[in-house]
Amino acid sequence: MMPDGVALVLLADRGFADGKLMKYLKEDLGWHFRIRIKCSFQFQLEGRGLKVSSVQLQPGQAYFTPMVVIGKTNPYPNVYLAFAHDKQSNEDWVIVSDQPTNLQTFAQYRLRFCVEESLLDLKSNGFNLEASRLRDKFALSQLCGVIALTMLFLVLQGVQVVASGKLQFLSSLPDPQPAIASKRQQEDSFKREFTVLSRIPAS
């Protein structure tokens, strides 16, 4: 149970970019969302149909749409898009949000990288959850419960080791500043700078 007044925001990768999910999050759950979408998506801006791939940005540029309709087969209205071309990774980023977008939208989305290692632990790097091939909902929920308790125990154990100043006994290399595994992404985020365009660039 979440405390009253807490705003929940789903941060998700491209596999979750679905109009039905967005509608469910917003209208049924009352959640907000920041979801990365593929370049093949279509959207309607001021009555004009466009492909996400048609928005061509130069490295370091960003563009934020007013309210748009996203999708062609099952269009979902009243969302906003955030476009950016990141200099460091040379990647195009497109985030769909139920709230007006700005540079903070990308900072919010990058928070999902803090749990990236946990997702890997559930897959080939650790518990290999997908290899269980369980189809029974009860059995799968039992297994997920055991994994959740195990991960909680390991995290609490790690926190206790760091808090007691005993980290050096576990590693041959001293770590003067213990941090989450995603520290590099967090540091990189502070180096990113964008020029915000006031209108959609000509393709």
mmCIF file of C-alpha atoms in Angstrom:
data_model
loop_
_atom_site.group_PDB
_atom_site.id
_atom_site.type_symbol
_atom_site.label_atom_id
_atom_site.label_comp_id
_atom_site.label_asym_id
_atom_site.label_seq_id
_atom_site.Cartn_x
_atom_site.Cartn_y
_atom_site.Cartn_z
ATOM 1 C CA MET A 1 0.000 0.000 0.000
ATOM 2 C CA MET A 2 1.329 3.402 -0.975
ATOM 3 C CA PRO A 3 0.770 6.392 1.312
ATOM 4 C CA ASP A 4 -1.914 8.876 0.295
ATOM 5 C CA GLY A 5 -0.764 11.697 -1.945
ATOM 6 C CA VAL A 6 2.158 9.779 -3.489
ATOM 7 C CA ALA A 7 2.448 10.128 -7.270
ATOM 8 C CA LEU A 8 3.407 6.880 -8.993
ATOM 9 C CA VAL A 9 5.335 7.107 -12.262
ATOM 10 C CA LEU A 10 6.035 4.066 -14.440
ATOM 11 C CA LEU A 11 9.422 4.284 -16.177
ATOM 12 C CA ALA A 12 9.529 1.734 -18.974
ATOM 13 C CA ASP A 13 11.486 0.735 -22.050
ATOM 14 C CA ARG A 14 10.192 0.358 -25.591
ATOM 15 C CA GLY A 15 8.597 -3.052 -25.014
ATOM 16 C CA PHE A 16 5.922 -1.381 -22.866
ATOM 17 C CA ALA A 17 4.927 1.281 -25.400
ATOM 18 C CA ASP A 18 1.289 0.329 -25.850
ATOM 19 C CA GLY A 19 -1.802 2.527 -25.980
ATOM 20 C CA LYS A 20 -3.895 0.083 -23.938
ATOM 21 C CA LEU A 21 -1.283 0.061 -21.178
ATOM 22 C CA MET A 22 -1.091 3.861 -21.164
ATOM 23 C CA LYS A 23 -4.872 4.085 -20.889
ATOM 24 C CA TYR A 24 -4.925 1.540 -18.047
ATOM 25 C CA LEU A 25 -2.155 3.339 -16.157
ATOM 26 C CA LYS A 26 -3.744 6.757 -16.487
ATOM 27 C CA GLU A 27 -7.464 6.044 -16.288
ATOM 28 C CA ASP A 28 -7.673 2.930 -14.085
ATOM 29 C CA LEU A 29 -4.650 3.200 -11.793
ATOM 30 C CA GLY A 30 -4.150 6.975 -11.786
ATOM 31 C CA TRP A 31 -0.418 6.535 -12.467
ATOM 32 C CA HIS A 32 1.836 8.718 -14.578
ATOM 33 C CA PHE A 33 4.261 7.283 -17.122
ATOM 34 C CA ARG A 34 7.471 7.971 -19.013
ATOM 35 C CA ILE A 35 7.899 5.297 -21.689
ATOM 36 C CA ARG A 36 10.551 5.181 -24.383
ATOM 37 C CA ILE A 37 9.055 4.496 -27.816
ATOM 38 C CA LYS A 38 10.370 3.176 -31.118
ATOM 39 C CA CYS A 39 11.092 5.350 -34.136
ATOM 40 C CA SER A 40 8.416 3.462 -36.086
ATOM 41 C CA PHE A 41 5.629 4.970 -33.948
ATOM 42 C CA GLN A 42 3.256 7.481 -35.494
ATOM 43 C CA PHE A 43 1.716 10.525 -33.875
ATOM 44 C CA GLN A 44 -0.621 13.369 -34.751
ATOM 45 C CA LEU A 45 0.556 16.895 -34.082
ATOM 46 C CA GLU A 46 -1.965 19.669 -34.695
ATOM 47 C CA GLY A 47 -3.922 17.409 -37.061
ATOM 48 C CA ARG A 48 -0.842 16.353 -39.031
ATOM 49 C CA GLY A 49 0.192 12.686 -39.094
ATOM 50 C CA LEU A 50 3.922 12.155 -38.553
ATOM 51 C CA LYS A 51 6.336 9.316 -37.899
ATOM 52 C CA VAL A 52 8.656 9.570 -34.923
ATOM 53 C CA SER A 53 11.541 8.842 -37.314
ATOM 54 C CA SER A 54 10.687 11.999 -39.294
ATOM 55 C CA VAL A 55 11.853 14.200 -36.406
ATOM 56 C CA GLN A 56 15.550 14.522 -37.231
ATOM 57 C CA LEU A 57 17.629 16.185 -34.522
ATOM 58 C CA GLN A 58 21.272 17.160 -34.537
ATOM 59 C CA PRO A 59 23.476 15.889 -31.680
ATOM 60 C CA GLY A 60 22.693 17.863 -28.544
ATOM 61 C CA GLN A 61 19.254 19.025 -29.691
ATOM 62 C CA ALA A 62 15.935 18.378 -27.945
ATOM 63 C CA TYR A 63 12.333 19.047 -28.910
ATOM 64 C CA PHE A 64 9.171 18.792 -26.812
ATOM 65 C CA THR A 65 5.749 18.523 -28.412
ATOM 66 C CA PRO A 66 2.512 20.044 -27.231
ATOM 67 C CA MET A 67 -0.289 17.534 -26.605
ATOM 68 C CA VAL A 68 -0.415 14.863 -29.329
ATOM 69 C CA VAL A 69 -2.231 11.660 -30.261
ATOM 70 C CA ILE A 70 0.059 8.638 -30.451
ATOM 71 C CA GLY A 71 -0.426 5.486 -32.489
ATOM 72 C CA LYS A 72 -2.254 4.646 -35.687
ATOM 73 C CA THR A 73 -4.151 1.376 -35.124
ATOM 74 C CA ASN A 74 -5.242 2.106 -31.553
ATOM 75 C CA PRO A 75 -4.538 5.839 -31.137
ATOM 76 C CA TYR A 76 -4.189 7.188 -27.615
ATOM 77 C CA PRO A 77 -4.752 10.942 -27.118
ATOM 78 C CA ASN A 78 -3.571 13.564 -24.652
ATOM 79 C CA VAL A 79 0.083 12.604 -24.367
ATOM 80 C CA TYR A 80 3.328 14.497 -24.872
ATOM 81 C CA LEU A 81 6.569 13.511 -26.606
ATOM 82 C CA ALA A 82 10.140 14.373 -25.676
ATOM 83 C CA PHE A 83 12.757 14.028 -28.431
ATOM 84 C CA ALA A 84 16.522 14.272 -27.944
ATOM 85 C CA HIS A 85 19.691 13.272 -29.771
ATOM 86 C CA ASP A 86 22.278 12.454 -27.125
ATOM 87 C CA LYS A 87 25.838 13.490 -27.990
ATOM 88 C CA GLN A 88 27.508 10.992 -25.674
ATOM 89 C CA SER A 89 25.771 7.851 -26.867
ATOM 90 C CA ASN A 90 24.890 9.184 -30.349
ATOM 91 C CA GLU A 91 21.387 7.818 -29.761
ATOM 92 C CA ASP A 92 17.958 9.221 -30.451
ATOM 93 C CA TRP A 93 15.700 9.244 -27.410
ATOM 94 C CA VAL A 94 11.924 9.567 -27.654
ATOM 95 C CA ILE A 95 9.852 9.455 -24.475
ATOM 96 C CA VAL A 96 6.053 9.510 -24.300
ATOM 97 C CA SER A 97 4.558 11.031 -21.170
ATOM 98 C CA ASP A 98 1.089 11.725 -19.843
ATOM 99 C CA GLN A 99 2.389 15.059 -18.519
ATOM 100 C CA PRO A 100 4.014 18.002 -20.350
ATOM 101 C CA THR A 101 7.636 17.186 -21.168
ATOM 102 C CA ASN A 102 10.870 19.110 -20.647
ATOM 103 C CA LEU A 103 14.523 18.281 -19.980
ATOM 104 C CA GLN A 104 13.520 16.885 -16.597
ATOM 105 C CA THR A 105 11.630 14.135 -18.450
ATOM 106 C CA PHE A 106 14.917 12.555 -19.545
ATOM 107 C CA ALA A 107 16.346 12.816 -16.031
ATOM 108 C CA GLN A 108 13.243 11.067 -14.706
ATOM 109 C CA TYR A 109 13.476 8.324 -17.320
ATOM 110 C CA ARG A 110 17.151 7.703 -16.540
ATOM 111 C CA LEU A 111 16.168 6.719 -12.996
ATOM 112 C CA ARG A 112 15.152 3.342 -14.415
ATOM 113 C CA PHE A 113 18.842 2.561 -14.949
ATOM 114 C CA CYS A 114 19.218 2.354 -11.167
ATOM 115 C CA VAL A 115 17.303 -0.937 -11.263
ATOM 116 C CA GLU A 116 18.895 -2.262 -14.456
ATOM 117 C CA GLU A 117 21.278 -4.502 -12.524
ATOM 118 C CA SER A 118 18.384 -5.992 -10.566
ATOM 119 C CA LEU A 119 16.646 -6.924 -13.813
ATOM 120 C CA LEU A 120 19.819 -8.647 -14.992
ATOM 121 C CA ASP A 121 20.011 -10.543 -11.696
ATOM 122 C CA LEU A 122 16.569 -11.978 -12.390
ATOM 123 C CA LYS A 123 17.703 -13.205 -15.795
ATOM 124 C CA SER A 124 20.887 -14.831 -17.084
ATOM 125 C CA ASN A 125 23.194 -13.145 -14.574
ATOM 126 C CA GLY A 126 21.544 -14.692 -11.527
ATOM 127 C CA PHE A 127 18.247 -16.407 -10.834
ATOM 128 C CA ASN A 128 17.541 -17.174 -14.514
ATOM 129 C CA LEU A 129 13.826 -16.779 -13.895
ATOM 130 C CA GLU A 130 12.821 -17.295 -17.523
ATOM 131 C CA ALA A 131 14.487 -20.727 -17.586
ATOM 132 C CA SER A 132 11.989 -21.995 -15.008
ATOM 133 C CA ARG A 133 9.348 -22.153 -17.785
ATOM 134 C CA LEU A 134 6.611 -22.120 -15.192
ATOM 135 C CA ARG A 135 3.091 -21.688 -16.561
ATOM 136 C CA ASP A 136 1.177 -22.078 -13.308
ATOM 137 C CA LYS A 137 0.373 -18.668 -11.799
ATOM 138 C CA PHE A 138 0.525 -19.921 -8.221
ATOM 139 C CA ALA A 139 3.891 -21.660 -8.684
ATOM 140 C CA LEU A 140 5.317 -18.611 -10.454
ATOM 141 C CA SER A 141 4.111 -16.269 -7.714
ATOM 142 C CA GLN A 142 5.676 -18.571 -5.092
ATOM 143 C CA LEU A 143 8.999 -18.539 -6.955
ATOM 144 C CA CYS A 144 8.888 -14.744 -7.341
ATOM 145 C CA GLY A 145 8.188 -14.442 -3.618
ATOM 146 C CA VAL A 146 11.246 -16.534 -2.767
ATOM 147 C CA ILE A 147 13.401 -14.501 -5.172
ATOM 148 C CA ALA A 148 12.103 -11.218 -3.723
ATOM 149 C CA LEU A 149 12.936 -12.319 -0.172
ATOM 150 C CA THR A 150 16.379 -13.508 -1.278
ATOM 151 C CA MET A 151 17.120 -10.215 -3.019
ATOM 152 C CA LEU A 152 15.888 -8.267 0.005
ATOM 153 C CA PHE A 153 18.179 -10.300 2.268
ATOM 154 C CA LEU A 154 21.175 -9.729 -0.016
ATOM 155 C CA VAL A 155 20.521 -5.983 -0.279
ATOM 156 C CA LEU A 156 20.125 -5.624 3.494
ATOM 157 C CA GLN A 157 23.296 -7.657 4.017
ATOM 158 C CA GLY A 158 25.179 -5.385 1.619
ATOM 159 C CA VAL A 159 23.842 -2.240 3.284
ATOM 160 C CA GLN A 160 24.927 -3.562 6.676
ATOM 161 C CA VAL A 161 28.427 -4.376 5.415
ATOM 162 C CA VAL A 162 28.857 -0.883 3.947
ATOM 163 C CA ALA A 163 27.367 0.837 7.013
ATOM 164 C CA SER A 164 29.720 -1.035 9.339
ATOM 165 C CA GLY A 165 32.769 -0.034 7.279
ATOM 166 C CA LYS A 166 33.702 -3.614 6.371
ATOM 167 C CA LEU A 167 33.501 -3.358 2.606
ATOM 168 C CA GLN A 168 37.290 -3.523 2.265
ATOM 169 C CA PHE A 169 37.237 -7.051 3.667
ATOM 170 C CA LEU A 170 35.135 -8.250 0.733
ATOM 171 C CA SER A 171 37.128 -6.761 -2.111
ATOM 172 C CA SER A 172 40.793 -6.832 -2.996
ATOM 173 C CA LEU A 173 40.429 -3.306 -4.368
ATOM 174 C CA PRO A 174 39.607 -0.524 -1.902
ATOM 175 C CA ASP A 175 36.479 1.467 -2.679
ATOM 176 C CA PRO A 176 36.778 4.875 -1.043
ATOM 177 C CA GLN A 177 33.301 5.875 -2.171
ATOM 178 C CA PRO A 178 30.844 2.945 -2.270
ATOM 179 C CA ALA A 179 27.978 3.566 -4.620
ATOM 180 C CA ILE A 180 25.323 1.857 -6.678
ATOM 181 C CA ALA A 181 26.450 0.009 -9.784
ATOM 182 C CA SER A 182 24.762 2.642 -11.915
ATOM 183 C CA LYS A 183 26.986 5.436 -10.647
ATOM 184 C CA ARG A 184 28.572 5.843 -14.079
ATOM 185 C CA GLN A 185 25.217 6.470 -15.742
ATOM 186 C CA GLN A 186 24.323 8.894 -12.969
ATOM 187 C CA GLU A 187 27.562 10.836 -13.466
ATOM 188 C CA ASP A 188 27.113 10.839 -17.232
ATOM 189 C CA SER A 189 23.657 12.345 -16.846
ATOM 190 C CA PHE A 190 25.153 15.494 -15.343
ATOM 191 C CA LYS A 191 27.355 15.975 -18.437
ATOM 192 C CA ARG A 192 24.452 15.993 -20.861
ATOM 193 C CA GLU A 193 23.456 19.343 -22.301
ATOM 194 C CA PHE A 194 20.747 20.008 -24.858
ATOM 195 C CA THR A 195 19.638 22.907 -27.016
ATOM 196 C CA VAL A 196 15.848 22.978 -26.882
ATOM 197 C CA LEU A 197 14.124 23.712 -30.196
ATOM 198 C CA SER A 198 10.920 25.747 -30.166
ATOM 199 C CA ARG A 199 9.445 24.057 -33.235
ATOM 200 C CA ILE A 200 9.646 20.699 -34.925
ATOM 201 C CA PRO A 201 12.750 20.563 -37.147
ATOM 202 C CA ALA A 202 12.318 20.167 -40.886
ATOM 203 C CA SER A 203 13.088 16.627 -42.024
#
